[in-house]
mmCIF file of C-alpha atoms in Angstrom:
data_model
loop_
_atom_site.group_PDB
_atom_site.id
_atom_site.type_symbol
_atom_site.label_atom_id
_atom_site.label_comp_id
_atom_site.label_asym_id
_atom_site.label_seq_id
_atom_site.Cartn_x
_atom_site.Cartn_y
_atom_site.Cartn_z
ATOM 1 C CA UNK A 1 -125.899 52.071 -139.884
ATOM 2 C CA UNK A 2 -127.715 49.505 -138.258
ATOM 3 C CA UNK A 3 -129.086 49.806 -134.519
ATOM 4 C CA UNK A 4 -126.020 48.923 -132.106
ATOM 5 C CA UNK A 5 -126.626 47.506 -128.727
ATOM 6 C CA UNK A 6 -123.842 49.501 -127.428
ATOM 7 C CA UNK A 7 -122.982 52.965 -128.256
ATOM 8 C CA UNK A 8 -119.709 53.028 -130.419
ATOM 9 C CA UNK A 9 -117.589 56.394 -129.015
ATOM 10 C CA UNK A 10 -115.422 55.800 -132.208
ATOM 11 C CA UNK A 11 -115.942 56.768 -135.916
ATOM 12 C CA UNK A 12 -115.995 54.694 -138.524
ATOM 13 C CA UNK A 13 -113.273 53.754 -140.742
ATOM 14 C CA UNK A 14 -112.724 56.261 -143.448
ATOM 15 C CA UNK A 15 -110.882 53.490 -145.674
ATOM 16 C CA UNK A 16 -107.256 55.498 -145.189
ATOM 17 C CA UNK A 17 -104.303 53.607 -143.821
ATOM 18 C CA UNK A 18 -101.338 54.515 -142.055
ATOM 19 C CA UNK A 19 -99.163 51.845 -143.583
ATOM 20 C CA UNK A 20 -97.354 54.307 -146.330
ATOM 21 C CA UNK A 21 -97.022 58.133 -145.889
ATOM 22 C CA UNK A 22 -97.813 60.545 -148.268
ATOM 23 C CA UNK A 23 -94.272 60.940 -149.298
ATOM 24 C CA UNK A 24 -94.061 56.822 -149.540
ATOM 25 C CA UNK A 25 -91.968 55.935 -146.447
ATOM 26 C CA UNK A 26 -93.071 53.360 -143.972
ATOM 27 C CA UNK A 27 -94.363 54.762 -140.637
ATOM 28 C CA UNK A 28 -92.293 54.205 -137.560
ATOM 29 C CA UNK A 29 -94.496 51.206 -136.291
ATOM 30 C CA UNK A 30 -94.480 49.357 -139.356
ATOM 31 C CA UNK A 31 -90.579 49.574 -139.581
ATOM 32 C CA UNK A 32 -89.995 48.641 -136.036
ATOM 33 C CA UNK A 33 -92.032 45.299 -136.436
ATOM 34 C CA UNK A 34 -90.309 44.756 -139.672
ATOM 35 C CA UNK A 35 -87.245 45.185 -138.043
ATOM 36 C CA UNK A 36 -88.181 42.969 -135.345
ATOM 37 C CA UNK A 37 -89.002 40.211 -137.584
ATOM 38 C CA UNK A 38 -85.553 40.542 -139.258
ATOM 39 C CA UNK A 39 -83.692 40.258 -136.350
ATOM 40 C CA UNK A 40 -85.967 37.113 -134.842
ATOM 41 C CA UNK A 41 -84.458 35.657 -138.303
ATOM 42 C CA UNK A 42 -81.360 36.108 -137.826
ATOM 43 C CA UNK A 43 -81.329 34.619 -134.243
ATOM 44 C CA UNK A 44 -83.245 31.557 -135.863
ATOM 45 C CA UNK A 45 -80.557 31.276 -138.664
ATOM 46 C CA UNK A 46 -77.634 31.691 -136.124
ATOM 47 C CA UNK A 47 -79.566 29.083 -133.486
ATOM 48 C CA UNK A 48 -79.541 26.308 -136.022
ATOM 49 C CA UNK A 49 -75.994 27.343 -137.380
ATOM 50 C CA UNK A 50 -74.528 27.493 -133.713
ATOM 51 C CA UNK A 51 -76.182 24.606 -131.392
ATOM 52 C CA UNK A 52 -74.345 21.656 -130.492
ATOM 53 C CA UNK A 53 -77.137 19.479 -130.347
ATOM 54 C CA UNK A 54 -75.356 16.680 -128.489
ATOM 55 C CA UNK A 55 -75.528 19.131 -125.347
ATOM 56 C CA UNK A 56 -78.495 18.429 -123.515
ATOM 57 C CA UNK A 57 -77.436 19.917 -119.855
ATOM 58 C CA UNK A 58 -79.912 22.071 -118.360
ATOM 59 C CA UNK A 59 -77.371 24.834 -117.717
ATOM 60 C CA UNK A 60 -75.636 25.249 -121.325
ATOM 61 C CA UNK A 61 -77.850 22.699 -123.798
ATOM 62 C CA UNK A 62 -80.377 22.587 -125.770
ATOM 63 C CA UNK A 63 -83.100 21.348 -123.623
ATOM 64 C CA UNK A 64 -86.210 22.383 -124.374
ATOM 65 C CA UNK A 65 -85.259 23.840 -127.940
ATOM 66 C CA UNK A 66 -86.924 22.624 -130.773
#
C-alpha cells in the first residue's frame, strides 16, 4: 500500500457486498430505498394525472410545480 498523508483508521475494503444476503434477500436498507423510489414514482404519476394546470393560485394551485 502507498504512503498516506493522514492516518486511515478504517480497514481496506474487502470486496464483499451488503446488497445481497447469503439467503438471496435484499438488505433492509436497499429495500427501504427501493420502496421510497417506488412511492415517489406513484406520487409523480398521480401529480400529472390529478393536477389542474389551470389553477395557479398560491393556496391550491400549481404555482412553482414543474
